[in-house]
Amino acid sequence: MTPVLNVHRSILDQPWHWRGLAADGRGGMVPDDLVTQLLLTRGCPREALDAHRSPSIREFMPDPSIFRDMDKAAQRLADAVERREAVTIFGDYDVDGATSAALLIRLLRDLGLDPAAYIPDRLMEGYGPSGEALVRLKQAGADLIVTVDCGAMAFEALDMANAAGAQVIVVDHHKCAAQLPAALALVNPNRLDEAEGAAHGHLAAVGVAWLLGAALVRVLRERGYFAGRAEPRLLDLLDIVALGTVADVAALRGLNRAFVAQGLKVMGQRRNIGLNALIEASRLTRAPTATDLGFALGPRINAGGRVGKSDLGVRLLTTQDADEARTIAAELDRLNEERRAIEAEVQAAAEAIETSGAVAVVAARGWHPGVIGIVAGRLKEKLGRPAIVIAVDEDGVGKGSGRSVAGVDLGAAIIAAKEAGLLIAGGGHAMAAGITVAEAQIGALAAFLDDKLAAHVERAAGERALLLDAVLAPAGVNPMLVEAMEAGGPYGMGWPAPRVATGPVRIVKCDIVGNGHVRAIVAGDDGGSLKCVAFRAADTALGQALLAAPRDRKLWIAGRAKIDDWGARPAAEIHLEDAAWVG
């Protein structure tokens, strides 16, 4: 048996398990080809391999009418189009909210309307629609308001809107309570009363918005609206859908994989002026990948809502002016750098707080609420358990953001805490949640979550393992391997990028580069050598072990194989996630 499969405890104190790809030691895969094995080990049925090799919208798209209230929402929007009514799109300030709002705005423009956008300020207004904001929009002349990526738990706000005569359609994907707010229509695959539509609960809000757009176009087609007029091309909006889906860390399975696979093709054509400017501001010199959406483009859109103006993302994605697009993209790039500095300060302070519960709940006054979600994600990764980071204002009100681990539904627990009276507001989905909590209740919240989730977190920790797709000699980790593996993508949440192990190798050189990254050059007995990078690992067990490793001691390394295109000739490198000593 290949030695790497016998790793029971690595440097990071976890076992390495086989995801199911056999190797001949030289990079040859048996008995199926590489892409087939990657698809099968990610849950693709063998009979559906062809559909998953190149996921298309046609193959995976459901009839939009299966979702509750979808037809009602589409009919009302069609009325608005035909009557030339004043429509306002009310979006959240994150990437999913910005892309959802931009998608509907662009579509409605193509249909002859000039919709307005309203994005609440994160610091002044907080998450989701407030009753005051909805009433102001009605008083300003909005005949119809559509909330996107928010509204599923906005009971008081929608009651106020209804009392003022406002008509509101809610398009969301966050967890719902058994009772629903009083909207004209509430389209959400995560409604508890969903039947067939519940199978699509992994959609980001932008995916739900795109399906609403498809339903709207169908209604208008049936009404004869397009007689003598061209229908809008919904497929041209998939670049926006791909960005929101990846940035919101939605599971890349089924329709979401098709959204991202096809959306990346559209994005590569540079049709969206704003996205094109953002790509240039991100200093990407090639066609964007799914990884770029999550780590280059998405954070810049988010920076507007986190530390700048909340509406910058929507303005960028909807502008038709190239000069304006470049100006906004440059501003978002600058704000993203500012966000990184703020984030580093809050992260250091959060990590210094000791926590013992099943969920790490940390809070302090003075923290910038715009970065708490990112810090919660970092804390979750470091601790291996869910984390909630809370920024408390001068009035003693905390704004919190949480991130969870696989197998622990944080969103459901937050809704339960809200129903138990521990929160002013709260909601989310399995992997992420947002809360508003009184400072005096933070301890009680932590105790509640510990009681609610301790067994789930313990079970998830017991199942923790590094899953491998291939084991290769060092010379087998090359650009051809990386290219072959990419054919099984796009990869992301729920469809993990392939992980390879290689060895035995010895460390030739190891040092710290950048912001705490550990870089190593390793060499194998077969004459192959590789560059490896362990990101933000200088102060971790993995980084310390690599830096102190004797040059004559051999080890196995595991991580993601990537292309290093720095230099005259592209080469493969490993983004390290773990290592294990030989012998």
Coordinates of C-alpha atoms in Angstrom, one line a residue:
M1 CA 0.0 0.0 0.0
T2 CA 1.2 3.5 -0.7
P3 CA 2.8 4.8 2.5
V4 CA 1.0 8.2 2.5
L5 CA -2.3 6.3 3.1
N6 CA -0.9 5.2 6.5
V7 CA -0.7 8.8 7.9
H8 CA -2.8 8.6 11.1
R9 CA -1.5 11.7 12.7
S10 CA 0.2 14.5 10.8
I11 CA 2.0 17.6 11.9
L12 CA -1.5 19.2 12.3
D13 CA -2.6 16.2 14.3
Q14 CA -5.1 14.8 11.8
P15 CA -5.3 11.6 9.8
W16 CA -5.0 11.6 6.0
H17 CA -7.8 9.7 4.3
W18 CA -8.2 8.6 0.7
R19 CA -10.9 10.3 -1.2
G20 CA -10.7 7.5 -3.8
L21 CA -8.2 8.0 -6.6
A22 CA -5.7 5.3 -7.2
A23 CA -2.2 6.1 -8.5
D24 CA 0.7 4.1 -10.0
G25 CA 3.4 6.3 -8.3
R26 CA 4.3 8.1 -11.6
G27 CA 1.0 10.1 -11.8
G28 CA -0.9 7.5 -13.8
M29 CA -4.5 7.1 -12.6
V30 CA -6.4 3.8 -12.5
P31 CA -8.9 2.4 -13.2
D32 CA -10.9 5.5 -14.4
D33 CA -9.4 8.6 -15.9
L34 CA -8.6 11.5 -13.6
V35 CA -11.6 13.7 -14.3
T36 CA -14.0 10.8 -13.9
Q37 CA -12.6 10.0 -10.5
L38 CA -12.7 13.6 -9.4
L39 CA -16.4 13.8 -10.4
L40 CA -17.3 10.5 -8.8
T41 CA -15.6 11.2 -5.5
R42 CA -17.5 14.5 -5.2
G43 CA -20.8 12.8 -5.4
C44 CA -21.6 12.8 -9.1
P45 CA -23.6 9.6 -10.1
R46 CA -21.8 7.6 -12.8
E47 CA -24.8 8.0 -15.1
A48 CA -24.6 11.8 -14.8
L49 CA -20.8 12.1 -15.6
D50 CA -21.4 13.6 -19.1
A51 CA -23.6 16.4 -17.7
H52 CA -21.1 17.2 -14.9
R53 CA -18.0 17.2 -17.1
S54 CA -19.2 20.4 -18.7
P55 CA -22.2 21.7 -16.6
S56 CA -24.7 23.6 -18.6
I57 CA -27.7 25.7 -17.5
R58 CA -30.0 23.7 -19.7
E59 CA -29.0 20.5 -18.0
F60 CA -29.5 21.7 -14.4
M61 CA -32.0 24.5 -14.5
P62 CA -35.4 23.8 -12.8
D63 CA -38.7 25.2 -13.8
P64 CA -38.8 28.5 -11.8
S65 CA -42.4 27.8 -11.0
I66 CA -41.5 25.0 -8.6
F67 CA -40.6 27.7 -6.0
R68 CA -43.3 29.1 -3.8
D69 CA -44.4 32.6 -4.7
M70 CA -42.2 32.6 -7.8
D71 CA -45.1 33.0 -10.2
K72 CA -46.7 35.6 -8.0
A73 CA -43.5 37.6 -7.9
A74 CA -43.0 37.3 -11.7
Q75 CA -46.5 38.4 -12.5
R76 CA -46.2 41.4 -10.3
L77 CA -42.9 42.4 -11.8
A78 CA -44.4 41.9 -15.3
D79 CA -47.2 44.3 -14.3
A80 CA -44.5 46.8 -13.3
V81 CA -42.7 46.5 -16.6
E82 CA -45.9 46.9 -18.6
R83 CA -47.1 49.9 -16.6
R84 CA -43.7 51.5 -16.4
E85 CA -43.9 51.7 -12.6
A86 CA -41.2 53.0 -10.3
V87 CA -39.3 50.0 -8.9
T88 CA -36.6 50.0 -6.3
I89 CA -34.2 47.1 -5.7
F90 CA -33.2 46.9 -2.0
G91 CA -30.0 44.9 -1.7
D92 CA -27.6 43.8 1.0
Y93 CA -24.2 45.3 1.1
D94 CA -22.1 42.2 0.5
V95 CA -21.2 40.6 -2.9
D96 CA -24.3 38.4 -3.1
G97 CA -26.5 41.4 -2.3
A98 CA -24.7 43.6 -4.8
T99 CA -24.7 41.1 -7.6
S100 CA -28.4 40.2 -7.0
A101 CA -29.4 43.9 -7.1
A102 CA -27.2 44.5 -10.2
L103 CA -28.7 41.6 -12.0
L104 CA -32.3 42.7 -11.6
I105 CA -31.4 46.3 -12.4
R106 CA -29.7 45.4 -15.6
L107 CA -32.5 43.0 -16.6
L108 CA -35.2 45.6 -15.8
R109 CA -33.3 48.2 -17.8
D110 CA -33.3 45.9 -20.8
L111 CA -37.1 45.5 -20.3
G112 CA -37.6 49.3 -20.5
L113 CA -37.6 50.3 -16.8
D114 CA -35.2 52.5 -15.0
P115 CA -35.1 50.9 -11.5
A116 CA -33.5 52.6 -8.5
A117 CA -31.1 50.9 -6.1
Y118 CA -31.0 51.2 -2.3
I119 CA -28.2 49.6 -0.4
P120 CA -28.2 50.2 3.4
D121 CA -25.1 51.5 5.1
R122 CA -23.6 48.7 7.2
L123 CA -22.6 51.0 10.0
M124 CA -25.6 53.3 10.2
E125 CA -28.4 51.0 9.2
G126 CA -27.1 47.4 9.6
Y127 CA -28.2 44.3 7.8
G128 CA -31.5 44.0 6.0
P129 CA -34.5 46.2 5.3
S130 CA -35.6 48.5 8.1
G131 CA -39.2 49.7 8.3
E132 CA -38.1 53.3 8.2
A133 CA -36.1 52.8 4.9
L134 CA -39.0 50.9 3.2
V135 CA -41.5 53.6 4.2
R136 CA -39.1 56.4 2.9
L137 CA -38.9 54.5 -0.4
K138 CA -42.6 54.3 -0.7
Q139 CA -43.0 58.0 0.2
A140 CA -40.4 58.8 -2.5
G141 CA -42.6 57.2 -5.1
A142 CA -41.7 53.6 -5.3
D143 CA -44.6 51.5 -6.6
L144 CA -42.8 48.3 -5.9
I145 CA -39.8 47.3 -3.8
V146 CA -37.8 44.1 -4.3
T147 CA -35.4 43.1 -1.5
V148 CA -32.6 40.8 -2.5
D149 CA -30.4 38.7 -0.2
C150 CA -32.3 40.0 2.7
G151 CA -35.9 40.2 4.1
A152 CA -36.6 36.6 5.0
M153 CA -36.7 37.5 8.8
A154 CA -37.8 41.2 8.4
F155 CA -41.1 40.9 10.2
E156 CA -41.3 44.4 11.8
A157 CA -39.9 46.1 8.7
L158 CA -42.5 44.6 6.4
D159 CA -45.3 45.3 8.9
M160 CA -44.3 48.9 8.8
A161 CA -44.1 48.8 5.0
N162 CA -47.5 47.3 4.6
A163 CA -49.0 49.9 7.0
A164 CA -47.6 52.6 4.7
G165 CA -49.1 50.9 1.6
A166 CA -45.8 49.7 0.2
Q167 CA -45.7 46.6 -1.9
V168 CA -42.6 44.4 -1.3
I169 CA -41.3 41.3 -2.9
V170 CA -38.6 39.4 -1.0
V171 CA -35.9 37.4 -2.8
D172 CA -33.7 35.7 -0.4
H173 CA -31.9 32.4 0.5
H174 CA -31.3 32.7 4.2
K175 CA -32.9 30.5 6.8
C176 CA -36.5 31.2 7.4
A177 CA -38.7 30.7 10.5
A178 CA -41.9 28.8 10.4
Q179 CA -43.8 32.0 10.3
L180 CA -43.0 34.3 7.3
P181 CA -43.0 38.1 7.2
A182 CA -46.0 39.7 5.4
A183 CA -44.5 40.3 1.9
L184 CA -46.4 40.5 -1.4
A185 CA -44.3 37.5 -2.4
L186 CA -41.4 35.7 -0.7
V187 CA -39.2 33.7 -3.0
N188 CA -36.7 31.6 -1.0
P189 CA -35.7 28.0 -1.5
N190 CA -35.1 27.7 2.2
R191 CA -38.7 28.4 3.2
L192 CA -39.7 25.7 5.6
D193 CA -42.9 25.1 3.5
E194 CA -40.9 24.6 0.3
A195 CA -41.4 21.3 -1.4
E196 CA -39.7 20.6 -4.7
G197 CA -37.8 23.9 -4.5
A198 CA -36.0 22.9 -1.3
A199 CA -33.6 20.8 -3.3
H200 CA -32.1 24.1 -4.5
G201 CA -31.5 25.5 -1.0
H202 CA -27.8 25.8 -1.7
L203 CA -28.4 28.7 -4.2
A204 CA -27.0 32.1 -3.4
A205 CA -29.5 34.9 -3.6
V206 CA -28.1 35.9 -7.0
G207 CA -29.0 32.5 -8.3
V208 CA -32.6 32.9 -7.0
A209 CA -32.7 36.4 -8.5
W210 CA -31.6 35.0 -11.9
L211 CA -34.4 32.3 -11.7
L212 CA -36.9 35.1 -11.0
G213 CA -35.6 36.9 -14.0
A214 CA -36.2 33.8 -16.1
A215 CA -39.7 33.6 -14.7
L216 CA -40.3 37.3 -15.5
V217 CA -39.2 37.0 -19.1
R218 CA -41.4 33.9 -19.6
V219 CA -44.5 35.8 -18.2
L220 CA -43.8 38.8 -20.5
R221 CA -43.3 36.4 -23.5
E222 CA -46.6 34.8 -22.8
R223 CA -48.2 38.2 -22.6
G224 CA -46.8 39.2 -26.0
Y225 CA -44.5 41.8 -24.6
F226 CA -41.7 41.0 -27.0
A227 CA -43.7 41.4 -30.2
G228 CA -41.4 43.6 -32.3
R229 CA -38.9 43.8 -29.4
A230 CA -35.8 41.6 -28.7
E231 CA -35.8 39.5 -25.6
P232 CA -33.1 40.2 -23.0
R233 CA -30.3 37.6 -23.0
L234 CA -30.3 36.1 -19.5
L235 CA -27.2 34.1 -20.2
D236 CA -25.2 37.3 -20.6
L237 CA -25.8 38.0 -16.9
L238 CA -24.2 34.8 -15.7
D239 CA -20.9 36.5 -15.1
I240 CA -22.6 38.5 -12.3
V241 CA -24.3 35.3 -11.0
A242 CA -20.9 33.4 -10.9
L243 CA -19.3 36.2 -8.9
G244 CA -22.1 36.3 -6.3
T245 CA -22.3 32.5 -6.0
V246 CA -18.6 32.0 -5.4
A247 CA -18.1 35.0 -3.2
D248 CA -21.1 34.0 -1.0
V249 CA -19.4 30.5 -0.6
A250 CA -22.5 28.8 -1.9
A251 CA -22.1 25.0 -2.5
L252 CA -20.9 24.4 -6.1
R253 CA -23.1 21.5 -7.0
G254 CA -25.9 21.2 -9.4
L255 CA -27.2 24.5 -10.8
N256 CA -24.5 26.5 -9.0
R257 CA -21.7 24.6 -10.8
A258 CA -23.4 25.4 -14.1
F259 CA -23.8 29.1 -13.1
V260 CA -20.1 29.4 -12.3
A261 CA -18.8 27.3 -15.2
Q262 CA -20.9 29.3 -17.8
G263 CA -20.5 32.6 -15.9
L264 CA -16.7 32.3 -16.1
K265 CA -17.0 31.9 -19.9
V266 CA -19.1 35.1 -20.1
M267 CA -16.7 36.9 -17.8
G268 CA -13.8 36.0 -20.1
Q269 CA -15.5 37.9 -22.9
R270 CA -15.3 41.1 -20.8
R271 CA -18.8 42.3 -21.7
N272 CA -19.6 43.9 -18.4
I273 CA -17.8 47.2 -18.3
G274 CA -17.7 47.3 -14.5
L275 CA -16.4 43.8 -14.1
N276 CA -13.8 44.4 -16.7
A277 CA -12.5 47.5 -14.8
L278 CA -12.5 45.4 -11.6
I279 CA -10.5 42.7 -13.2
E280 CA -7.9 45.3 -14.4
A281 CA -7.8 46.9 -10.9
S282 CA -7.2 43.4 -9.4
R283 CA -4.2 43.1 -11.7
L284 CA -5.3 39.9 -13.3
T285 CA -3.7 39.3 -16.7
R286 CA -5.6 36.2 -17.6
A287 CA -9.2 35.0 -17.7
P288 CA -10.5 34.9 -14.1
T289 CA -11.0 31.6 -12.4
A290 CA -13.4 30.6 -9.7
T291 CA -10.5 31.2 -7.2
D292 CA -10.2 34.7 -8.5
L293 CA -13.9 35.4 -7.9
G294 CA -13.5 34.4 -4.2
F295 CA -10.1 35.9 -3.5
A296 CA -9.6 38.8 -5.9
L297 CA -12.9 40.2 -7.3
G298 CA -15.3 39.4 -4.4
P299 CA -13.2 41.0 -1.6
R300 CA -13.0 44.3 -3.6
I301 CA -16.7 44.4 -4.1
N302 CA -17.2 43.7 -0.4
A303 CA -14.8 46.4 0.6
G304 CA -17.3 49.1 -0.4
G305 CA -19.8 47.8 2.0
R306 CA -17.3 47.0 4.7
V307 CA -15.3 50.2 5.0
G308 CA -16.6 52.5 2.3
K309 CA -19.8 53.4 0.5
S310 CA -22.3 50.5 0.4
D311 CA -23.6 51.2 -3.1
L312 CA -20.2 51.1 -4.9
G313 CA -20.5 47.5 -5.9
V314 CA -23.9 47.9 -7.4
R315 CA -22.8 51.1 -9.2
L316 CA -19.8 49.3 -10.6
L317 CA -21.7 46.3 -11.9
T318 CA -24.5 48.4 -13.5
T319 CA -22.6 51.3 -15.0
Q320 CA -22.3 51.7 -18.8
D321 CA -19.6 54.4 -18.5
A322 CA -16.0 53.1 -18.8
D323 CA -14.5 56.1 -17.1
E324 CA -16.9 55.8 -14.1
A325 CA -16.2 52.1 -14.0
R326 CA -12.4 52.6 -13.7
T327 CA -12.9 55.3 -11.0
I328 CA -15.1 53.0 -8.9
A329 CA -12.8 50.0 -9.4
A330 CA -9.8 52.0 -8.3
E331 CA -11.7 53.2 -5.2
L332 CA -12.7 49.6 -4.3
D333 CA -9.1 48.5 -4.7
R334 CA -8.0 51.2 -2.3
L335 CA -10.7 50.4 0.2
N336 CA -9.7 46.7 0.0
E337 CA -6.2 47.6 1.1
E338 CA -7.7 49.7 3.9
R339 CA -9.9 46.8 4.9
R340 CA -6.9 44.5 5.1
A341 CA -5.2 46.7 7.6
I342 CA -8.3 47.0 9.8
E343 CA -8.9 43.3 9.5
A344 CA -5.3 42.5 10.7
E345 CA -5.8 44.6 13.9
V346 CA -9.2 43.1 14.8
Q347 CA -7.9 39.6 14.0
A348 CA -5.0 39.9 16.4
A349 CA -7.2 41.2 19.1
A350 CA -9.8 38.4 18.6
E351 CA -7.2 35.7 18.6
A352 CA -5.9 36.9 21.9
I353 CA -9.2 36.2 23.6
E354 CA -9.4 32.8 25.1
T355 CA -12.6 30.8 24.5
S356 CA -13.7 27.4 25.6
G357 CA -17.2 26.7 24.3
A358 CA -18.2 24.7 21.2
V359 CA -18.6 28.1 19.4
A360 CA -15.9 30.7 19.9
V361 CA -17.7 33.9 20.8
V362 CA -15.5 36.9 21.1
A363 CA -16.5 40.5 21.5
A364 CA -15.1 43.9 22.1
R365 CA -15.8 47.6 21.8
G366 CA -14.0 49.5 19.1
W367 CA -13.8 46.7 16.6
H368 CA -14.8 47.8 13.0
P369 CA -18.0 45.9 12.2
G370 CA -17.1 45.8 8.5
V371 CA -14.4 43.2 9.0
I372 CA -15.9 40.9 11.6
G373 CA -17.2 38.3 9.1
I374 CA -13.7 37.9 7.6
V375 CA -12.1 37.7 11.1
A376 CA -14.7 35.1 12.1
G377 CA -13.7 33.0 9.1
R378 CA -10.0 33.2 10.0
L379 CA -10.8 32.3 13.7
K380 CA -12.9 29.4 12.6
E381 CA -10.0 28.1 10.4
K382 CA -7.5 28.5 13.3
L383 CA -9.7 26.8 15.9
G384 CA -11.4 24.2 13.9
R385 CA -14.8 25.2 15.3
P386 CA -17.5 27.8 14.6
A387 CA -16.7 31.3 15.6
I388 CA -18.7 34.5 16.1
V389 CA -17.0 37.9 16.2
I390 CA -19.0 40.8 17.8
A391 CA -18.3 44.5 17.5
V392 CA -20.0 46.4 20.3
D393 CA -20.8 50.0 19.8
E394 CA -20.9 52.8 22.4
D395 CA -24.5 52.1 23.2
G396 CA -23.8 48.5 24.2
V397 CA -25.3 47.0 21.0
G398 CA -23.2 44.3 19.3
K399 CA -23.1 43.5 15.6
G400 CA -21.9 40.0 15.1
S401 CA -20.9 37.7 12.2
G402 CA -20.4 34.0 12.5
R403 CA -18.8 31.3 10.4
S404 CA -19.3 27.6 10.8
V405 CA -17.6 24.3 10.0
A406 CA -19.0 21.5 7.9
G407 CA -21.7 19.5 9.7
V408 CA -22.7 22.3 12.1
D409 CA -25.7 24.4 11.1
L410 CA -25.0 27.8 12.7
G411 CA -27.8 29.6 11.0
A412 CA -30.5 27.3 12.5
A413 CA -28.9 27.8 16.0
I414 CA -28.9 31.6 15.6
I415 CA -32.6 31.5 14.6
A416 CA -33.3 29.4 17.7
A417 CA -31.4 31.9 19.8
K418 CA -33.5 34.7 18.4
E419 CA -36.7 32.8 19.2
A420 CA -35.4 32.3 22.7
G421 CA -35.1 36.0 23.2
L422 CA -31.3 36.2 23.3
L423 CA -30.9 38.4 20.2
I424 CA -32.3 41.6 18.9
A425 CA -32.0 40.2 15.4
G426 CA -30.4 37.3 13.8
G427 CA -30.4 34.9 10.8
G428 CA -28.2 33.2 8.3
H429 CA -27.6 29.8 6.7
A430 CA -25.7 26.7 7.7
M431 CA -22.2 28.1 7.2
A432 CA -22.6 31.8 8.1
A433 CA -24.9 34.0 10.2
G434 CA -25.3 37.5 11.4
I435 CA -26.6 38.8 14.7
T436 CA -27.5 41.9 16.6
V437 CA -27.2 41.4 20.4
A438 CA -27.2 43.4 23.6
E439 CA -23.8 43.4 25.2
A440 CA -25.3 42.1 28.4
Q441 CA -26.6 39.0 26.6
I442 CA -23.3 37.9 24.9
G443 CA -22.4 35.5 27.7
A444 CA -25.9 33.9 27.6
L445 CA -25.7 33.6 23.9
A446 CA -22.4 31.8 24.1
A447 CA -23.8 29.4 26.7
F448 CA -26.9 28.8 24.6
L449 CA -24.8 28.0 21.5
D450 CA -22.5 25.7 23.5
D451 CA -25.5 23.7 24.7
K452 CA -27.2 23.7 21.3
L453 CA -24.1 22.8 19.2
A454 CA -21.6 21.0 21.4
A455 CA -22.5 17.5 20.2
H456 CA -22.5 18.6 16.6
V457 CA -19.1 20.3 16.9
E458 CA -17.6 17.3 18.7
R459 CA -18.9 15.0 16.0
A460 CA -17.5 17.3 13.3
A461 CA -14.1 17.3 15.0
G462 CA -14.1 13.5 15.2
E463 CA -14.7 13.3 11.5
R464 CA -11.9 15.8 10.7
A465 CA -9.4 14.5 8.2
L466 CA -7.4 15.6 5.3
L467 CA -8.9 14.0 2.2
L468 CA -6.6 13.1 -0.6
D469 CA -7.4 12.7 -4.3
A470 CA -4.0 11.6 -5.6
V471 CA -0.5 10.5 -4.3
L472 CA 2.4 11.2 -6.7
A473 CA 6.1 11.2 -6.9
P474 CA 7.4 14.8 -6.8
A475 CA 8.1 14.8 -10.6
G476 CA 4.5 13.9 -11.2
V477 CA 3.3 17.2 -9.8
N478 CA 3.6 19.2 -13.0
P479 CA 1.5 21.7 -15.1
M480 CA -0.1 18.9 -17.1
L481 CA -1.5 17.4 -13.9
V482 CA -2.8 20.7 -12.7
E483 CA -4.5 21.3 -16.1
A484 CA -6.1 17.8 -16.0
M485 CA -7.4 18.4 -12.5
E486 CA -8.9 21.8 -13.5
A487 CA -11.1 19.9 -16.0
G488 CA -13.1 18.6 -13.1
G489 CA -14.0 22.1 -11.9
P490 CA -15.2 24.6 -11.2
Y491 CA -14.2 24.0 -7.5
G492 CA -15.4 25.6 -4.4
M493 CA -17.6 25.0 -1.4
G494 CA -19.3 21.6 -1.6
W495 CA -17.1 20.7 -4.7
P496 CA -13.6 20.8 -3.2
A497 CA -10.5 21.4 -5.3
P498 CA -8.3 18.3 -5.7
R499 CA -5.7 17.7 -3.0
V500 CA -2.6 15.8 -3.7
A501 CA 0.2 14.3 -1.6
T502 CA 3.7 13.8 -2.7
G503 CA 6.9 12.5 -1.2
P504 CA 9.0 11.5 0.4
V505 CA 10.8 14.8 0.0
R506 CA 13.4 16.7 2.0
I507 CA 13.4 20.5 2.5
V508 CA 16.1 22.3 0.5
K509 CA 15.2 25.8 1.6
C510 CA 12.5 27.3 3.8
D511 CA 11.8 30.9 4.8
I512 CA 9.0 33.4 5.7
V513 CA 7.7 35.6 2.9
G514 CA 5.0 38.2 2.7
N515 CA 2.5 38.4 5.5
G516 CA 3.5 35.4 7.5
H517 CA 3.6 32.9 4.6
V518 CA 6.0 30.0 4.8
R519 CA 7.8 29.1 1.5
A520 CA 9.8 26.0 0.9
I521 CA 11.7 24.3 -1.9
V522 CA 11.5 20.5 -1.6
A523 CA 13.2 17.7 -3.5
G524 CA 12.4 14.1 -4.0
D525 CA 14.4 11.0 -4.5
D526 CA 13.2 10.9 -8.1
G527 CA 15.0 14.1 -8.9
G528 CA 11.8 16.2 -8.9
S529 CA 11.7 19.5 -7.0
L530 CA 8.8 21.8 -6.1
K531 CA 8.0 25.1 -4.6
C532 CA 5.5 25.0 -1.7
V533 CA 3.7 27.8 0.1
A534 CA 1.8 27.5 3.4
F535 CA -0.2 30.7 3.6
R536 CA -0.4 32.6 6.9
A537 CA 1.4 29.6 8.6
A538 CA 4.5 31.2 10.2
D539 CA 3.0 31.0 13.6
T540 CA 1.2 27.6 13.2
A541 CA 2.5 24.1 14.0
L542 CA 2.9 23.4 10.3
G543 CA 4.9 26.5 9.6
Q544 CA 7.1 26.1 12.7
A545 CA 7.8 22.4 11.8
L546 CA 8.8 23.3 8.2
L547 CA 11.1 26.1 9.3
A548 CA 12.8 24.0 11.9
A549 CA 13.0 20.7 9.9
P550 CA 16.4 19.1 9.6
R551 CA 17.5 19.1 5.9
D552 CA 18.2 15.4 6.0
R553 CA 14.8 14.4 7.4
K554 CA 12.1 13.3 4.9
L555 CA 8.4 14.0 5.0
W556 CA 5.2 13.8 3.0
I557 CA 3.5 17.0 2.0
A558 CA -0.1 17.6 1.0
G559 CA -2.1 20.4 -0.5
R560 CA -3.5 21.9 -3.7
A561 CA -1.5 21.7 -6.9
K562 CA -1.5 25.1 -8.7
I563 CA 0.3 26.7 -11.6
D564 CA 3.1 29.1 -10.7
D565 CA 3.3 31.4 -13.8
W566 CA 6.0 33.6 -12.3
G567 CA 9.0 33.4 -14.5
A568 CA 9.7 32.4 -18.1
R569 CA 8.1 28.9 -17.9
P570 CA 5.0 27.9 -16.0
A571 CA 5.7 25.3 -13.2
A572 CA 3.5 23.5 -10.7
E573 CA 3.6 24.4 -7.0
I574 CA 1.9 23.1 -3.9
H575 CA -0.2 25.3 -1.7
L576 CA 0.6 23.4 1.5
E577 CA -2.2 22.3 3.9
D578 CA -0.4 19.7 6.0
A579 CA 2.8 17.5 6.2
A580 CA 3.8 14.3 7.9
W581 CA 7.2 12.9 8.9
V582 CA 8.4 9.7 7.2
G583 CA 9.2 7.1 9.8

